[in-house]
Amino acid sequence: MSHFSYRNGSLHAESVSLDSLARQYGTPLYVYSKAALVENFSAYANACKQSGRDDSTALVCYSVKSNSNLAVLNLLGKLGSGFDIVSGGELLRVIAAGGDPRRVIFSGVGKGRDEMRLALEHDILCFNVESIPELHRLNEVAGEVGKRARVSLRVNPNVDAKTHPYISTGLKENKFGVAYEDALDCYRTAASLPHIEVVGIDCHIGSQLLDDAPLLEALDKVIELIDQLAAENIHLHHLDIGGGIGITYDDEKPVPVGDYLGRLFARVDAWRKEKYAGKAIKVMFEPGRSIVGNAGVLITEVQYLKHGETKNFAVVDAAMNDLMRPALYEAWHGVKTVREQSGTAQVYDVVGPVCESGDWLARSRSLAIEPGALLALMSAGAYGMTMASNYNTRGRAAEVLVDGDRVHLIRRRETPAELFALESIVS
Ligand SMILES: *Cc1c(COP(=O)(O)O)cnc(C)c1O
């Protein structure tokens, strides 16, 4: 169910009109629905519960990079979420949001020594290691701080996620993970290192997957490796299948999370029963987009309408620095008028004020608008604000969280002075 819908001719987030939010907080403005966040997280949590799993046998680690606002992290943490981070900064965010570092897993191909040290000091659950050199560095750093690092190797199962090349990560030519053929050797190395404790295996094959077949194919390959490792007396305690389930931006029909998890758990259970006398293995997930993507919109105000010979442009006050996905991946976002449309529509490209031809948010949309009209860019909760920049010395948008009829400002708008406060003139 969408928590963004028209009531009395005006688009609402839950019970609050976006019109009133724009008036109070200005534009561009990110608006999130708490009910949507809870509902999306619960789809994972409930499927785990329904399969008979508890905290010790299933863990959902929300992918912090998809939306890292403290209020979002705090809410998900309270719902029982763990966290998948990709930097030391994200770990500090999780802690600042009240999240439990012992439910944190650390992904990413370029972990620095300081980041490793920080994560070890906070006793995180697991490092998802992506290469042999990283393994050696982690062993060294763990030795320095007198700890053993819990490690999972990110294997690249070489399955085609059939998604956009920029968000496909499980093929041989990607920079992520260790090649499937090299995985056994990597595990042998890992098992031989004194400050490394091998605990799991992970993969993440891509993002915005609509079908779960590639994920189940990856699962089969992960299972095969776990069996081969067991034969060498390397026993893993968890498998982590990554994130990647897609959302509806336009007319996509992604597999429902509950269906996917049901099929995945059925396979895992059948395999454990057959080969391990039913002994459970902990199953982990790293969803981002499927939890926050459709829980947020970006509101923007039309500044000017330009009617050209071949194209009409609606110049709005949001830009590629606020929502980078169209410029980066040619991503499609729905555009809705905040006041329900009436009058004659024209076809517009919705563009921002940034000095780049790539600064567009939506193309060829039929809109009945005047300057001053408010537009909502839909499905902007994931990889929206987290990718925002200050290009053109534009302060980043404010963010609000709506909960029923209540509104919480969860990040205020940046001021121009803040944008250059860290800089100094050389005399
Ligand atoms: C980005 C990322 C995720 C989240 O992907 P979604 O498509 O947003 O679910 C999970 N795991 C890793 C390692 C990632 O890099």
Tab-separated table of C-alpha atoms and ligand atoms in Angstrom:
chain	number	residue	atom	x	y	z
A	1	MET	CA	0.000	0.000	0.000
A	2	SER	CA	1.333	3.444	-0.845
A	3	HIS	CA	1.579	5.888	1.999
A	4	PHE	CA	1.690	8.750	-0.508
A	5	SER	CA	-1.770	9.360	-1.972
A	6	TYR	CA	-4.194	12.122	-2.936
A	7	ARG	CA	-6.721	13.295	-0.378
A	8	ASN	CA	-9.084	16.148	-1.238
A	9	GLY	CA	-7.072	16.856	-4.376
A	10	SER	CA	-3.752	17.160	-2.614
A	11	LEU	CA	-0.915	14.643	-2.368
A	12	HIS	CA	-0.303	13.500	1.198
A	13	ALA	CA	2.364	11.621	3.098
A	14	GLU	CA	0.200	9.559	5.453
A	15	SER	CA	-2.148	12.234	6.907
A	16	VAL	CA	-0.039	15.289	6.124
A	17	SER	CA	-0.348	17.293	2.908
A	18	LEU	CA	2.902	17.799	1.033
A	19	ASP	CA	1.689	21.304	0.269
A	20	SER	CA	1.759	22.249	3.952
A	21	LEU	CA	5.176	20.639	4.392
A	22	ALA	CA	6.608	22.625	1.483
A	23	ARG	CA	5.186	25.835	2.954
A	24	GLN	CA	6.613	25.118	6.379
A	25	TYR	CA	10.041	23.717	5.476
A	26	GLY	CA	10.671	25.058	1.968
A	27	THR	CA	11.822	23.148	-1.096
A	28	PRO	CA	13.565	21.020	-2.182
A	29	LEU	CA	12.414	18.773	0.633
A	30	TYR	CA	12.718	15.047	1.246
A	31	VAL	CA	9.656	13.574	2.937
A	32	TYR	CA	9.639	10.059	4.386
A	33	SER	CA	6.742	7.978	5.663
A	34	LYS	CA	7.368	6.128	8.900
A	35	ALA	CA	4.536	3.676	8.202
A	36	ALA	CA	6.145	2.782	4.872
A	37	LEU	CA	9.513	2.172	6.530
A	38	VAL	CA	7.956	-0.028	9.205
A	39	GLU	CA	5.909	-1.951	6.648
A	40	ASN	CA	8.895	-2.571	4.365
A	41	PHE	CA	11.183	-3.701	7.173
A	42	SER	CA	8.452	-5.901	8.584
A	43	ALA	CA	8.158	-7.775	5.291
A	44	TYR	CA	11.661	-9.114	5.974
A	45	ALA	CA	11.256	-9.541	9.718
A	46	ASN	CA	7.921	-11.342	9.399
A	47	ALA	CA	9.211	-13.729	6.739
A	48	CYS	CA	12.120	-14.627	9.043
A	49	LYS	CA	9.741	-15.208	11.936
A	50	GLN	CA	7.330	-17.240	9.822
A	51	SER	CA	10.143	-19.576	8.837
A	52	GLY	CA	10.661	-20.302	12.521
A	53	ARG	CA	13.825	-18.236	12.750
A	54	ASP	CA	14.867	-15.935	15.557
A	55	ASP	CA	17.701	-13.510	16.196
A	56	SER	CA	20.282	-16.252	16.293
A	57	THR	CA	19.268	-17.781	12.957
A	58	ALA	CA	18.297	-14.752	10.837
A	59	LEU	CA	19.431	-11.150	10.721
A	60	VAL	CA	18.344	-8.324	8.442
A	61	CYS	CA	21.214	-5.847	8.081
A	62	TYR	CA	19.797	-2.683	6.563
A	63	SER	CA	22.151	-1.189	3.965
A	64	VAL	CA	23.048	2.156	5.508
A	65	LYS	CA	24.251	3.722	2.267
A	66	SER	CA	20.743	3.707	0.803
A	67	ASN	CA	19.498	6.226	3.378
A	68	SER	CA	21.619	6.992	6.399
A	69	ASN	CA	19.619	9.658	8.222
A	70	LEU	CA	19.944	9.080	11.974
A	71	ALA	CA	16.180	8.987	12.444
A	72	VAL	CA	15.837	6.270	9.811
A	73	LEU	CA	18.656	4.230	11.372
A	74	ASN	CA	17.216	4.711	14.855
A	75	LEU	CA	13.764	3.570	13.763
A	76	LEU	CA	15.076	0.477	11.992
A	77	GLY	CA	17.376	-0.345	14.916
A	78	LYS	CA	14.388	-0.252	17.265
A	79	LEU	CA	12.584	-2.651	14.930
A	80	GLY	CA	15.478	-5.095	15.382
A	81	SER	CA	17.514	-4.338	12.300
A	82	GLY	CA	21.239	-4.879	12.023
A	83	PHE	CA	23.265	-2.694	9.670
A	84	ASP	CA	25.422	-3.197	6.612
A	85	ILE	CA	28.008	-0.411	6.429
A	86	VAL	CA	30.613	0.530	3.841
A	87	SER	CA	32.728	3.043	5.787
A	88	GLY	CA	33.890	4.034	9.239
A	89	GLY	CA	31.668	7.083	8.936
A	90	GLU	CA	28.631	4.862	8.532
A	91	LEU	CA	29.625	2.913	11.647
A	92	LEU	CA	29.757	6.144	13.655
A	93	ARG	CA	26.345	7.064	12.250
A	94	VAL	CA	24.872	3.747	13.358
A	95	ILE	CA	26.281	4.263	16.851
A	96	ALA	CA	25.074	7.889	16.962
A	97	ALA	CA	21.622	6.602	16.010
A	98	GLY	CA	21.628	4.165	18.929
A	99	GLY	CA	22.252	1.119	16.739
A	100	ASP	CA	24.100	-1.891	18.113
A	101	PRO	CA	27.620	-2.251	16.627
A	102	ARG	CA	27.493	-5.975	17.366
A	103	ARG	CA	24.784	-6.191	14.713
A	104	VAL	CA	26.942	-4.432	12.128
A	105	ILE	CA	28.605	-6.018	9.109
A	106	PHE	CA	31.228	-4.086	7.161
A	107	SER	CA	31.219	-4.377	3.346
A	108	GLY	CA	33.277	-2.570	0.710
A	109	VAL	CA	36.363	-3.108	-1.435
A	110	GLY	CA	38.576	-0.408	0.064
A	111	LYS	CA	38.516	-0.581	3.851
A	112	GLY	CA	41.235	1.570	5.389
A	113	ARG	CA	43.341	0.686	8.445
A	114	ASP	CA	41.634	3.317	10.600
A	115	GLU	CA	38.238	2.020	9.576
A	116	MET	CA	39.242	-1.528	10.459
A	117	ARG	CA	40.592	-0.417	13.836
A	118	LEU	CA	37.401	1.524	14.605
A	119	ALA	CA	35.228	-1.447	13.668
A	120	LEU	CA	37.344	-3.848	15.745
A	121	GLU	CA	37.211	-1.547	18.755
A	122	HIS	CA	33.422	-1.550	18.498
A	123	ASP	CA	33.389	-5.329	18.176
A	124	ILE	CA	31.287	-5.432	15.020
A	125	LEU	CA	29.652	-8.686	14.014
A	126	CYS	CA	31.615	-9.342	10.844
A	127	PHE	CA	33.875	-7.953	8.137
A	128	ASN	CA	32.767	-8.842	4.627
A	129	VAL	CA	36.223	-9.165	3.084
A	130	GLU	CA	36.522	-8.616	-0.654
A	131	SER	CA	40.143	-9.529	-1.475
A	132	ILE	CA	43.262	-11.353	-0.252
A	133	PRO	CA	45.236	-8.136	0.373
A	134	GLU	CA	42.347	-6.892	2.507
A	135	LEU	CA	42.440	-10.150	4.457
A	136	HIS	CA	46.144	-9.675	5.233
A	137	ARG	CA	45.669	-6.059	6.226
A	138	LEU	CA	42.772	-6.968	8.510
A	139	ASN	CA	44.845	-9.744	10.102
A	140	GLU	CA	47.608	-7.222	10.784
A	141	VAL	CA	45.338	-4.549	12.222
A	142	ALA	CA	43.492	-7.078	14.387
A	143	GLY	CA	46.862	-8.270	15.710
A	144	GLU	CA	47.804	-4.682	16.593
A	145	VAL	CA	44.652	-4.170	18.641
A	146	GLY	CA	44.848	-7.646	20.150
A	147	LYS	CA	41.658	-9.016	18.651
A	148	ARG	CA	40.486	-11.618	16.190
A	149	ALA	CA	38.408	-10.240	13.353
A	150	ARG	CA	35.291	-12.194	12.445
A	151	VAL	CA	35.303	-12.568	8.698
A	152	SER	CA	33.052	-13.528	5.837
A	153	LEU	CA	34.381	-13.601	2.283
A	154	ARG	CA	32.365	-11.878	-0.370
A	155	VAL	CA	32.297	-14.291	-3.257
A	156	ASN	CA	31.340	-13.360	-6.723
A	157	PRO	CA	28.985	-16.125	-7.853
A	158	ASN	CA	29.146	-14.928	-11.461
A	159	VAL	CA	25.400	-14.869	-12.008
A	160	ASP	CA	23.757	-12.250	-14.170
A	161	ALA	CA	21.432	-10.113	-12.084
A	162	LYS	CA	19.913	-8.737	-15.320
A	163	THR	CA	19.824	-5.201	-14.009
A	164	HIS	CA	21.495	-1.908	-15.001
A	165	PRO	CA	25.257	-2.419	-15.588
A	166	TYR	CA	26.098	0.246	-13.009
A	167	ILE	CA	24.172	-1.587	-10.309
A	168	SER	CA	25.079	-5.139	-11.310
A	169	THR	CA	27.850	-6.423	-9.067
A	170	GLY	CA	27.971	-10.229	-9.283
A	171	LEU	CA	29.623	-10.729	-12.667
A	172	LYS	CA	33.271	-11.604	-13.254
A	173	GLU	CA	34.147	-8.195	-14.642
A	174	ASN	CA	32.980	-6.350	-11.511
A	175	LYS	CA	35.396	-4.988	-8.930
A	176	PHE	CA	33.509	-6.611	-6.058
A	177	GLY	CA	34.313	-9.787	-4.143
A	178	VAL	CA	36.641	-12.701	-4.839
A	179	ALA	CA	36.149	-14.866	-7.930
A	180	TYR	CA	34.143	-18.018	-7.310
A	181	GLU	CA	37.033	-20.172	-8.537
A	182	ASP	CA	39.430	-18.561	-6.044
A	183	ALA	CA	37.106	-18.711	-3.056
A	184	LEU	CA	38.325	-22.018	-1.595
A	185	ASP	CA	41.929	-20.872	-1.678
A	186	CYS	CA	40.986	-17.579	-0.053
A	187	TYR	CA	39.201	-19.428	2.746
A	188	ARG	CA	42.245	-21.653	3.304
A	189	THR	CA	44.386	-18.532	3.609
A	190	ALA	CA	41.869	-16.892	5.934
A	191	ALA	CA	41.708	-19.980	8.142
A	192	SER	CA	45.486	-19.951	8.493
A	193	LEU	CA	45.752	-16.364	9.748
A	194	PRO	CA	46.084	-15.984	13.520
A	195	HIS	CA	43.952	-12.859	13.940
A	196	ILE	CA	41.154	-13.917	11.612
A	197	GLU	CA	38.151	-15.995	12.591
A	198	VAL	CA	36.276	-17.347	9.604
A	199	VAL	CA	32.549	-17.184	10.341
A	200	GLY	CA	30.608	-16.723	7.132
A	201	ILE	CA	30.180	-16.199	3.439
A	202	ASP	CA	28.411	-13.406	1.603
A	203	CYS	CA	27.517	-12.152	-1.832
A	204	HIS	CA	25.588	-9.253	-3.303
A	205	ILE	CA	24.890	-9.642	-6.995
A	206	GLY	CA	23.243	-6.338	-7.841
A	207	SER	CA	20.460	-3.932	-7.159
A	208	GLN	CA	16.892	-3.322	-8.357
A	209	LEU	CA	16.387	-7.037	-9.079
A	210	LEU	CA	12.781	-7.751	-10.004
A	211	ASP	CA	13.054	-11.537	-10.074
A	212	ASP	CA	14.533	-13.710	-7.329
A	213	ALA	CA	15.815	-16.405	-9.723
A	214	PRO	CA	19.348	-14.912	-9.914
A	215	LEU	CA	19.424	-14.647	-6.102
A	216	LEU	CA	18.408	-18.284	-5.689
A	217	GLU	CA	21.021	-19.238	-8.279
A	218	ALA	CA	23.616	-17.341	-6.233
A	219	LEU	CA	22.358	-19.135	-3.112
A	220	ASP	CA	22.955	-22.505	-4.767
A	221	LYS	CA	26.527	-21.551	-5.576
A	222	VAL	CA	27.108	-20.287	-2.034
A	223	ILE	CA	25.703	-23.543	-0.644
A	224	GLU	CA	28.075	-25.532	-2.852
A	225	LEU	CA	31.038	-23.627	-1.433
A	226	ILE	CA	29.866	-24.084	2.148
A	227	ASP	CA	29.744	-27.851	1.561
A	228	GLN	CA	33.225	-27.879	0.016
A	229	LEU	CA	34.569	-25.879	2.953
A	230	ALA	CA	32.911	-28.199	5.454
A	231	ALA	CA	34.697	-31.106	3.774
A	232	GLU	CA	37.960	-29.293	4.586
A	233	ASN	CA	36.864	-28.739	8.146
A	234	ILE	CA	36.138	-25.031	7.671
A	235	HIS	CA	32.679	-24.599	9.162
A	236	LEU	CA	30.695	-21.444	8.502
A	237	HIS	CA	28.109	-20.060	10.921
A	238	HIS	CA	26.284	-17.764	8.549
A	239	LEU	CA	25.482	-17.110	4.943
A	240	ASP	CA	24.610	-13.615	3.756
A	241	ILE	CA	22.847	-13.351	0.417
A	242	GLY	CA	23.100	-9.523	0.185
A	243	GLY	CA	20.371	-7.086	-0.765
A	244	GLY	CA	19.133	-6.116	-4.165
A	245	ILE	CA	15.368	-6.633	-4.273
A	246	GLY	CA	13.877	-3.945	-6.516
A	247	ILE	CA	10.961	-1.595	-6.120
A	248	THR	CA	8.255	-0.188	-8.375
A	249	TYR	CA	9.424	3.089	-9.880
A	250	ASP	CA	7.109	2.949	-12.901
A	251	ASP	CA	5.328	-0.302	-13.745
A	252	GLU	CA	7.936	-2.813	-12.538
A	253	LYS	CA	6.568	-5.781	-10.628
A	254	PRO	CA	9.280	-6.848	-8.189
A	255	VAL	CA	8.961	-10.210	-6.444
A	256	PRO	CA	7.269	-9.700	-3.057
A	257	VAL	CA	9.874	-9.903	-0.284
A	258	GLY	CA	7.898	-12.556	1.603
A	259	ASP	CA	7.737	-14.822	-1.463
A	260	TYR	CA	11.463	-14.513	-2.104
A	261	LEU	CA	12.421	-15.194	1.508
A	262	GLY	CA	9.976	-18.103	1.652
A	263	ARG	CA	11.632	-19.770	-1.341
A	264	LEU	CA	15.116	-19.018	-0.029
A	265	PHE	CA	14.413	-20.410	3.438
A	266	ALA	CA	12.804	-23.525	1.942
A	267	ARG	CA	16.000	-24.247	0.006
A	268	VAL	CA	18.226	-23.567	2.974
A	269	ASP	CA	16.138	-25.775	5.245
A	270	ALA	CA	16.042	-28.656	2.747
A	271	TRP	CA	19.818	-28.463	2.316
A	272	ARG	CA	20.518	-28.337	6.070
A	273	LYS	CA	18.216	-31.263	6.634
A	274	GLU	CA	19.858	-33.331	3.926
A	275	LYS	CA	23.496	-32.572	4.717
A	276	TYR	CA	23.716	-31.336	8.311
A	277	ALA	CA	21.043	-33.278	10.184
A	278	GLY	CA	18.943	-30.113	10.285
A	279	LYS	CA	21.575	-28.035	12.111
A	280	ALA	CA	20.681	-24.409	11.404
A	281	ILE	CA	22.896	-21.864	9.694
A	282	LYS	CA	22.245	-18.173	10.291
A	283	VAL	CA	20.864	-16.432	7.199
A	284	MET	CA	21.504	-12.732	6.678
A	285	PHE	CA	20.238	-10.084	4.267
A	286	GLU	CA	21.452	-6.618	3.310
A	287	PRO	CA	18.409	-4.822	1.878
A	288	GLY	CA	18.461	-1.101	1.215
A	289	ARG	CA	16.244	0.075	-1.624
A	290	SER	CA	13.378	-2.318	-0.838
A	291	ILE	CA	13.118	-0.791	2.649
A	292	VAL	CA	13.487	2.943	1.985
A	293	GLY	CA	13.026	3.464	-1.758
A	294	ASN	CA	9.272	3.862	-1.822
A	295	ALA	CA	9.165	5.362	1.665
A	296	GLY	CA	10.361	8.752	0.440
A	297	VAL	CA	9.613	11.527	-2.072
A	298	LEU	CA	11.417	14.704	-3.049
A	299	ILE	CA	9.258	17.822	-3.258
A	300	THR	CA	10.316	20.619	-5.543
A	301	GLU	CA	8.779	23.875	-6.779
A	302	VAL	CA	8.520	24.843	-10.429
A	303	GLN	CA	10.493	28.049	-10.988
A	304	TYR	CA	10.119	28.701	-14.714
A	305	LEU	CA	8.511	27.130	-17.739
A	306	LYS	CA	10.516	27.369	-20.949
A	307	HIS	CA	8.675	26.563	-24.134
A	308	GLY	CA	11.244	25.765	-26.809
A	309	GLU	CA	10.859	24.837	-30.446
A	310	THR	CA	11.360	21.136	-29.878
A	311	LYS	CA	11.077	20.784	-26.118
A	312	ASN	CA	9.428	22.287	-23.103
A	313	PHE	CA	11.361	22.572	-19.899
A	314	ALA	CA	10.046	22.831	-16.380
A	315	VAL	CA	12.905	24.339	-14.401
A	316	VAL	CA	12.490	23.287	-10.771
A	317	ASP	CA	14.413	24.122	-7.601
A	318	ALA	CA	15.686	20.553	-7.073
A	319	ALA	CA	18.632	19.383	-9.129
A	320	MET	CA	21.063	16.575	-9.790
A	321	ASN	CA	22.895	17.487	-6.588
A	322	ASP	CA	19.713	16.627	-4.638
A	323	LEU	CA	18.740	13.519	-6.595
A	324	MET	CA	21.573	12.125	-8.655
A	325	ARG	CA	20.037	8.893	-9.896
A	326	PRO	CA	18.691	10.226	-13.216
A	327	ALA	CA	22.048	11.843	-14.106
A	328	LEU	CA	24.033	8.826	-12.909
A	329	TYR	CA	21.987	5.891	-14.193
A	330	GLU	CA	19.329	7.533	-16.349
A	331	ALA	CA	16.988	6.382	-13.597
A	332	TRP	CA	13.265	6.961	-13.957
A	333	HIS	CA	11.318	8.599	-11.150
A	334	GLY	CA	7.580	9.209	-11.217
A	335	VAL	CA	6.558	12.881	-11.156
A	336	LYS	CA	3.290	13.863	-9.537
A	337	THR	CA	1.811	17.295	-9.091
A	338	VAL	CA	1.178	17.940	-5.417
A	339	ARG	CA	-2.194	19.486	-6.321
A	340	GLU	CA	-4.128	16.955	-8.370
A	341	GLN	CA	-3.766	17.934	-12.033
A	342	SER	CA	-6.444	19.866	-13.876
A	343	GLY	CA	-6.291	21.920	-17.068
A	344	THR	CA	-4.372	21.097	-20.198
A	345	ALA	CA	-1.137	19.248	-19.867
A	346	GLN	CA	2.001	19.739	-21.896
A	347	VAL	CA	5.035	17.505	-22.217
A	348	TYR	CA	8.030	18.709	-20.197
A	349	ASP	CA	11.532	17.730	-19.314
A	350	VAL	CA	11.891	18.432	-15.605
A	351	VAL	CA	15.320	19.987	-15.092
A	352	GLY	CA	17.256	21.639	-12.285
A	353	PRO	CA	19.236	24.892	-12.054
A	354	VAL	CA	22.684	23.215	-12.058
A	355	CYS	CA	24.978	24.128	-14.951
A	356	GLU	CA	25.178	20.692	-16.567
A	357	SER	CA	23.166	19.261	-19.432
A	358	GLY	CA	23.026	16.088	-17.355
A	359	ASP	CA	21.035	17.974	-14.751
A	360	TRP	CA	17.623	16.556	-15.415
A	361	LEU	CA	15.232	14.753	-13.095
A	362	ALA	CA	12.596	13.435	-15.487
A	363	ARG	CA	12.027	13.518	-19.234
A	364	SER	CA	8.942	13.830	-21.425
A	365	ARG	CA	6.308	14.027	-18.716
A	366	SER	CA	2.831	15.229	-19.347
A	367	LEU	CA	2.121	17.883	-16.725
A	368	ALA	CA	-0.447	20.632	-16.240
A	369	ILE	CA	1.647	23.116	-14.311
A	370	GLU	CA	2.334	26.805	-13.765
A	371	PRO	CA	5.353	28.430	-12.142
A	372	GLY	CA	5.011	27.968	-8.397
A	373	ALA	CA	3.439	24.514	-8.732
A	374	LEU	CA	4.835	21.820	-6.481
A	375	LEU	CA	6.004	18.496	-7.883
A	376	ALA	CA	6.792	15.293	-6.054
A	377	LEU	CA	9.557	13.077	-7.398
A	378	MET	CA	8.379	9.669	-6.293
A	379	SER	CA	10.376	6.692	-4.962
A	380	ALA	CA	13.234	8.939	-3.868
A	381	GLY	CA	13.866	7.425	-0.428
A	382	ALA	CA	16.853	5.293	-1.466
A	383	TYR	CA	20.097	6.665	-2.921
A	384	GLY	CA	18.537	10.134	-2.918
A	385	MET	CA	19.756	12.203	0.004
A	386	THR	CA	22.755	9.915	0.601
A	387	MET	CA	24.108	10.743	-2.855
A	388	ALA	CA	23.372	14.461	-2.563
A	389	SER	CA	26.240	16.904	-2.962
A	390	ASN	CA	26.877	20.617	-2.685
A	391	TYR	CA	27.669	21.098	-6.358
A	392	ASN	CA	27.028	24.708	-7.427
A	393	THR	CA	27.252	25.621	-3.713
A	394	ARG	CA	23.746	24.397	-3.154
A	395	GLY	CA	22.848	23.490	0.392
A	396	ARG	CA	21.425	20.011	0.716
A	397	ALA	CA	17.669	19.616	1.111
A	398	ALA	CA	15.934	19.350	4.463
A	399	GLU	CA	14.400	15.994	5.437
A	400	VAL	CA	11.187	15.345	7.338
A	401	LEU	CA	9.683	12.146	8.679
A	402	VAL	CA	5.899	11.906	8.754
A	403	ASP	CA	4.228	9.654	11.312
A	404	GLY	CA	0.447	9.706	10.902
A	405	ASP	CA	-0.446	13.368	11.377
A	406	ARG	CA	2.833	14.214	13.088
A	407	VAL	CA	5.841	15.742	11.356
A	408	HIS	CA	9.459	15.577	12.502
A	409	LEU	CA	12.231	17.626	10.950
A	410	ILE	CA	15.041	15.031	10.858
A	411	ARG	CA	17.609	17.147	9.067
A	412	ARG	CA	17.448	20.880	8.652
A	413	ARG	CA	18.429	22.601	5.455
A	414	GLU	CA	22.115	23.516	5.106
A	415	THR	CA	22.890	27.221	5.084
A	416	PRO	CA	25.243	28.764	2.507
A	417	ALA	CA	27.684	29.784	5.268
A	418	GLU	CA	27.952	26.160	6.381
A	419	LEU	CA	29.042	25.143	2.908
A	420	PHE	CA	32.329	27.046	3.087
A	421	ALA	CA	32.863	27.076	6.842
A	422	LEU	CA	35.677	24.509	6.604
A	423	GLU	CA	37.627	26.467	4.007
A	424	SER	CA	40.222	29.202	4.486
A	425	ILE	CA	41.847	31.871	2.376
A	426	VAL	CA	45.621	31.785	1.946
A	427	SER	CA	47.111	35.210	2.654
B	1	LIG	C1	24.379	-1.301	-1.856
B	1	LIG	C2	24.543	-2.625	-1.222
B	1	LIG	C3	23.447	-3.299	-0.668
B	1	LIG	C4	22.025	-2.784	-0.772
B	1	LIG	O1	21.501	-2.975	-2.044
B	1	LIG	P1	19.946	-2.669	-2.350
B	1	LIG	O2	19.831	-2.903	-3.810
B	1	LIG	O3	19.717	-1.234	-1.992
B	1	LIG	O4	19.134	-3.595	-1.542
B	1	LIG	C5	23.688	-4.485	-0.010
B	1	LIG	N1	24.935	-5.009	0.085
B	1	LIG	C6	26.007	-4.400	-0.444
B	1	LIG	C7	27.342	-5.010	-0.281
B	1	LIG	C8	25.849	-3.193	-1.116
B	1	LIG	O5	26.919	-2.597	-1.656
